[in-house]
Coordinates of C-alpha atoms in Angstrom, one line a residue:
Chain A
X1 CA -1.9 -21.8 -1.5
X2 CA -4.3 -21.2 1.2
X3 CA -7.2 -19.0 1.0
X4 CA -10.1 -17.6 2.9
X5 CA -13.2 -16.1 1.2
X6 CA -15.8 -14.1 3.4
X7 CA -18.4 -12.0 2.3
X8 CA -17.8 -8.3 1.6
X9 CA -19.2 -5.5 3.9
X10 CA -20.1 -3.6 5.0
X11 CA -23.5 -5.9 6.4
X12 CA -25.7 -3.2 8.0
X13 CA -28.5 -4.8 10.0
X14 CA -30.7 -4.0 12.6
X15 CA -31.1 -5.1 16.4
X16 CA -32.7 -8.3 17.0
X17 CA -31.8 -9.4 13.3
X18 CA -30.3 -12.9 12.4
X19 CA -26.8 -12.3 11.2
X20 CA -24.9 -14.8 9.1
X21 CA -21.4 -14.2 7.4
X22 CA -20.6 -16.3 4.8
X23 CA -16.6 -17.9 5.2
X24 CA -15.4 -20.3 2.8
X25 CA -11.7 -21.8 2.5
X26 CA -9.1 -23.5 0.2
X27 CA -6.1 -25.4 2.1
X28 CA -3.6 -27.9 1.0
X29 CA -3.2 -29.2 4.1
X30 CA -6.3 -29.8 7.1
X31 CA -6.9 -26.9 8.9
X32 CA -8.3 -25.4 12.2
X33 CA -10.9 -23.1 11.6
X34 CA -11.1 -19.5 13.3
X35 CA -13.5 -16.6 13.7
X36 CA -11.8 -13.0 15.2
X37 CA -13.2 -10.3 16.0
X38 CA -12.0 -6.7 16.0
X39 CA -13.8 -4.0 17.8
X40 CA -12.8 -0.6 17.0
X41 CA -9.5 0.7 18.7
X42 CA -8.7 -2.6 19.7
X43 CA -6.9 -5.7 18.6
X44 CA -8.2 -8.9 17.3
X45 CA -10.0 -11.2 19.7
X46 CA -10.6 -14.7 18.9
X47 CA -14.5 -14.9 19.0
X48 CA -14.8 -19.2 18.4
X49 CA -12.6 -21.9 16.4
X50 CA -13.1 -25.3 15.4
X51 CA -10.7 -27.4 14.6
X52 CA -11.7 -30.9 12.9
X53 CA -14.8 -31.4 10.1
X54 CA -18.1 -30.9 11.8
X55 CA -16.9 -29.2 14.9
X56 CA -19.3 -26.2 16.0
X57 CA -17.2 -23.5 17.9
X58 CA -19.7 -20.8 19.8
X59 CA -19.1 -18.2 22.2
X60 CA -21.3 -14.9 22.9
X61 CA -24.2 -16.3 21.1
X62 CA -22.1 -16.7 17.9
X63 CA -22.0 -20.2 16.3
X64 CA -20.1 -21.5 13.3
X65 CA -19.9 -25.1 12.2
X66 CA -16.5 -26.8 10.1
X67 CA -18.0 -27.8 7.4
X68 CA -15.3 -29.9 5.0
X69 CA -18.0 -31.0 2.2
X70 CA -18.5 -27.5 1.7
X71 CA -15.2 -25.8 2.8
X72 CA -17.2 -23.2 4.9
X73 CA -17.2 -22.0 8.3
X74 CA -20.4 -19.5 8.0
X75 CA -20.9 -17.1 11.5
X76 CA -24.2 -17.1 12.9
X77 CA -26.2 -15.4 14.9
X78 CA -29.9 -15.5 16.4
X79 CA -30.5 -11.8 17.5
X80 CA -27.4 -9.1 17.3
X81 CA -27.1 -6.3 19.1
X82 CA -25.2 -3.0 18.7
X83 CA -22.6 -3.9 20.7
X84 CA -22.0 -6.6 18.0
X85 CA -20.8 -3.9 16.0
X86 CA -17.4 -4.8 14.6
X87 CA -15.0 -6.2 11.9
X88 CA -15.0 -10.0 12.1
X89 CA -12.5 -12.1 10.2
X90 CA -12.5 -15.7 9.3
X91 CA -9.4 -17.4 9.6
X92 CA -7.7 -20.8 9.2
X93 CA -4.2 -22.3 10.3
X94 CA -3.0 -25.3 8.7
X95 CA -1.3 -27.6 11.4
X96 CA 2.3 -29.1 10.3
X97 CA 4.4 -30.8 12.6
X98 CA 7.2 -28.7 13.9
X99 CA 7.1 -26.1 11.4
X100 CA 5.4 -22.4 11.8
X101 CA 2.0 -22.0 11.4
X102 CA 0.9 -18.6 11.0
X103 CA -3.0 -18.0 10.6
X104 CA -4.0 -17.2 7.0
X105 CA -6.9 -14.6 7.3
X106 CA -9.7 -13.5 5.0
X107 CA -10.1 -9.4 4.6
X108 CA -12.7 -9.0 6.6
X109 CA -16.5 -7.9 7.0
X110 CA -17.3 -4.8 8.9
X111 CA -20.9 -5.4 10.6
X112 CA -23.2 -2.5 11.5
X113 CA -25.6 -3.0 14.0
X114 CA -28.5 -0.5 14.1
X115 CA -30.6 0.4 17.1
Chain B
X1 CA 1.9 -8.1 31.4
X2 CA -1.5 -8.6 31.1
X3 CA -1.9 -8.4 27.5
X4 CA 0.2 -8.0 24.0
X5 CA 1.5 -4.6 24.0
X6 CA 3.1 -2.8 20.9
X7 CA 4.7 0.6 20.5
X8 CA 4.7 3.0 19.4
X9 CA 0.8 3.2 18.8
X10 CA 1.2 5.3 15.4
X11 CA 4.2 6.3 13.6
X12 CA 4.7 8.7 10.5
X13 CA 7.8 8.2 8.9
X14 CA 9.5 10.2 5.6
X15 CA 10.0 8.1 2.7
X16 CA 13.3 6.3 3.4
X17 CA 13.5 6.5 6.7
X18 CA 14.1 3.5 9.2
X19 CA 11.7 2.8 11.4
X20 CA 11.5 0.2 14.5
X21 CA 8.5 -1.2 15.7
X22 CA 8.3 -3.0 19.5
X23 CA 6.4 -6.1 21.0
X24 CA 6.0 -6.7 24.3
X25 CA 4.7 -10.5 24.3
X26 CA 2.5 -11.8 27.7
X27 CA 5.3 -13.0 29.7
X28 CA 6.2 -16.5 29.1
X29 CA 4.6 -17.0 26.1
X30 CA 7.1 -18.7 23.5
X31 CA 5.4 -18.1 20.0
X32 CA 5.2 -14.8 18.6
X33 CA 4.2 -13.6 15.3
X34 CA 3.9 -10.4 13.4
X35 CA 1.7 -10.0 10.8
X36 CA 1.0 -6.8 8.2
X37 CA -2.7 -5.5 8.1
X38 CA -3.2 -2.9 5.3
X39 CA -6.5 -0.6 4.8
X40 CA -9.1 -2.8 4.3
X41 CA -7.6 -6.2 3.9
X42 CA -7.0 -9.1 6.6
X43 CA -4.0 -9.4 8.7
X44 CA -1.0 -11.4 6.3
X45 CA 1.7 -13.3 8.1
X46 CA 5.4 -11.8 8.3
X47 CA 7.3 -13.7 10.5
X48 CA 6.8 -16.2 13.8
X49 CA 9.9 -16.6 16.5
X50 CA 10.2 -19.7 18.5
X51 CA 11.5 -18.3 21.8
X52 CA 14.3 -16.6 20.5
X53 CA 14.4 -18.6 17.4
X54 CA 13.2 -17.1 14.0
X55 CA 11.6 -19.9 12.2
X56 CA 9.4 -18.9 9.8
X57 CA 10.2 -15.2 8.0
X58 CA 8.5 -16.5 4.6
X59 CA 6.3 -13.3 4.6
X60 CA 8.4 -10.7 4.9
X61 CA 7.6 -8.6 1.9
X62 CA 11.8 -7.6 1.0
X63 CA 15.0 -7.4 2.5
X64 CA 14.2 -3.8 3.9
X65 CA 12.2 -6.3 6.3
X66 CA 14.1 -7.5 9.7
X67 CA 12.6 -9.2 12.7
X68 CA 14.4 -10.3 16.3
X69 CA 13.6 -11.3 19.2
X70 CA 17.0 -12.0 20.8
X71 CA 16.4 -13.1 24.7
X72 CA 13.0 -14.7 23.5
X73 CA 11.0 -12.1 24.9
X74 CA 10.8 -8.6 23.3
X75 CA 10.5 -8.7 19.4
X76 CA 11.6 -5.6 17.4
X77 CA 10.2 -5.4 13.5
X78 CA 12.9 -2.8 11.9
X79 CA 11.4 -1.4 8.2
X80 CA 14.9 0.0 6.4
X81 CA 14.4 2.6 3.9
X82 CA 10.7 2.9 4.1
X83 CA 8.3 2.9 1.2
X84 CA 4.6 4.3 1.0
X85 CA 3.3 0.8 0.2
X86 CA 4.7 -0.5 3.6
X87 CA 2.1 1.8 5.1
X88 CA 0.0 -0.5 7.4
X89 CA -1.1 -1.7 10.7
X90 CA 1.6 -4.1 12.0
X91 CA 0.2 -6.3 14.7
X92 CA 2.3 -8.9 16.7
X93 CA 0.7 -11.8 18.7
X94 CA 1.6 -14.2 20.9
X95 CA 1.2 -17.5 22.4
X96 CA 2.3 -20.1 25.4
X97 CA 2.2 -22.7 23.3
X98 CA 5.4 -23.9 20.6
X99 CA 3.9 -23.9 17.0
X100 CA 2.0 -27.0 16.0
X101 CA -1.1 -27.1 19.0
X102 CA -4.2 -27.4 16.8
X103 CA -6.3 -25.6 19.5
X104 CA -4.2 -23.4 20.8
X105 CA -4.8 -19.6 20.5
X106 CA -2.9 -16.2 20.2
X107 CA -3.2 -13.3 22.2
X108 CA -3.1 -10.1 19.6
X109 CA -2.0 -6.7 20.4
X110 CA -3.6 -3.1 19.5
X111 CA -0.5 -2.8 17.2
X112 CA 1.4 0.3 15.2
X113 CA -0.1 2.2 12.7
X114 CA 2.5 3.0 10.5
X115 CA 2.2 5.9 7.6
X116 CA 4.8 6.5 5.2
X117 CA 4.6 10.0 3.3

């Protein structure tokens, strides 16, 4: 079945730092590629997504390329901030014709952002 | 609305009790899905609704499990005879788009946090 693989947290880091988070898949299918966010007290917000093989999705200064050699989707980011601080899930969604296609997430990295 | 909005927010319930969890989807937005998030783990698919077509309940964990959404609008989760292990956030999302859209995205609520003791 399909699986998502992201690195465990929590990632503690301090202002300014570079951030990666490691994502990598298995799908039997081809799927669209997701990063969400989850700030705390609120619900998940997509942050990018990508949907075919070298596809960069980016929003907020976050960047993450499809990469199908590899089956990763690795978040970046150049300088964080606190406000970054959050739980950020990679996701992917395997697109069928006329069937459902709920997202199939991985469990999460909790970030820590220090001043 | 302007957003996904579940209720109740948090909900204890004894062990064995029935409990009934509500989604209110943007309006006009014909996918929605519910999805199970326990402590510390991602978000697992339940069940999706079409408009007020279920067609996908694949992830519902038992038949103490039951999902409708009969005027394609409101969706109501209902957990029979509750267990501890069914202690979990239950969030519901939505979209304007039919299943299928590769770039298409979801709107998630805040969900429910439900404990069982």
């Amino acid at each position: 079945g399909d699986s998502v693989t992201q690195m465990e947290g929590p990632v503690t880091l301090s202002e300014e730092a570079f951030l990666t988070i490691n994502c990598t898949y298995t799908a039997t299918g081809y799927p669209s590629l997701f990063w969400y966010v989850q700030y705390p007290g609120e619900g998940l917000q997509l942050l990018l997504k990508a949907t075919k093989a070298d596809d960069k999705g980016s929003n907020k200064g976050f960047e993450a390329t499809y990469r199908k050699e590899t089956t990763s989707f690795h978040l970046e980011k150049g300088s964080v901030q606190v406000s970054d601080s959050a739980v950020y899930f990679c996701a992917l969604r395997v697109v069928e014709g006329g069937g459902a296609d709920g997202l199939t997430f991985g469990k999460g990295t909790h970030l820590i952002i220090q001043p | 609305g302007a957003g996904v909005s579940q209720s109740p927010r948090y909900k204890v319930a004894k062990r064995g009790q029935d409990v009934a969890l509500r989604c209110d989807p943007i309006s006009g937005h014909v996918s929605l899905f519910w999805y199970q998030q326990a402590l510390g783990q991602g978000p697992e698919f339940l069940t999706y609704f079409q408009n007020e077509a279920q067609l996908d309940k694949s992830g519902l964990p038992s038949d103490r499990f039951f999902a409708e959404r009969p005027e394609g609008s409101v969706s109501t989760l209902k957990i029979q005879r509750t267990q501890q292990e069914d202690s979990a956030v239950y969030l519901c999302a939505s979209s304007r788009r039919a299943a299928g859209g590769a770039s298409y995205g979801y709107t998630f609520g805040s969900g429910t946090r439900l404990t069982v003791v």
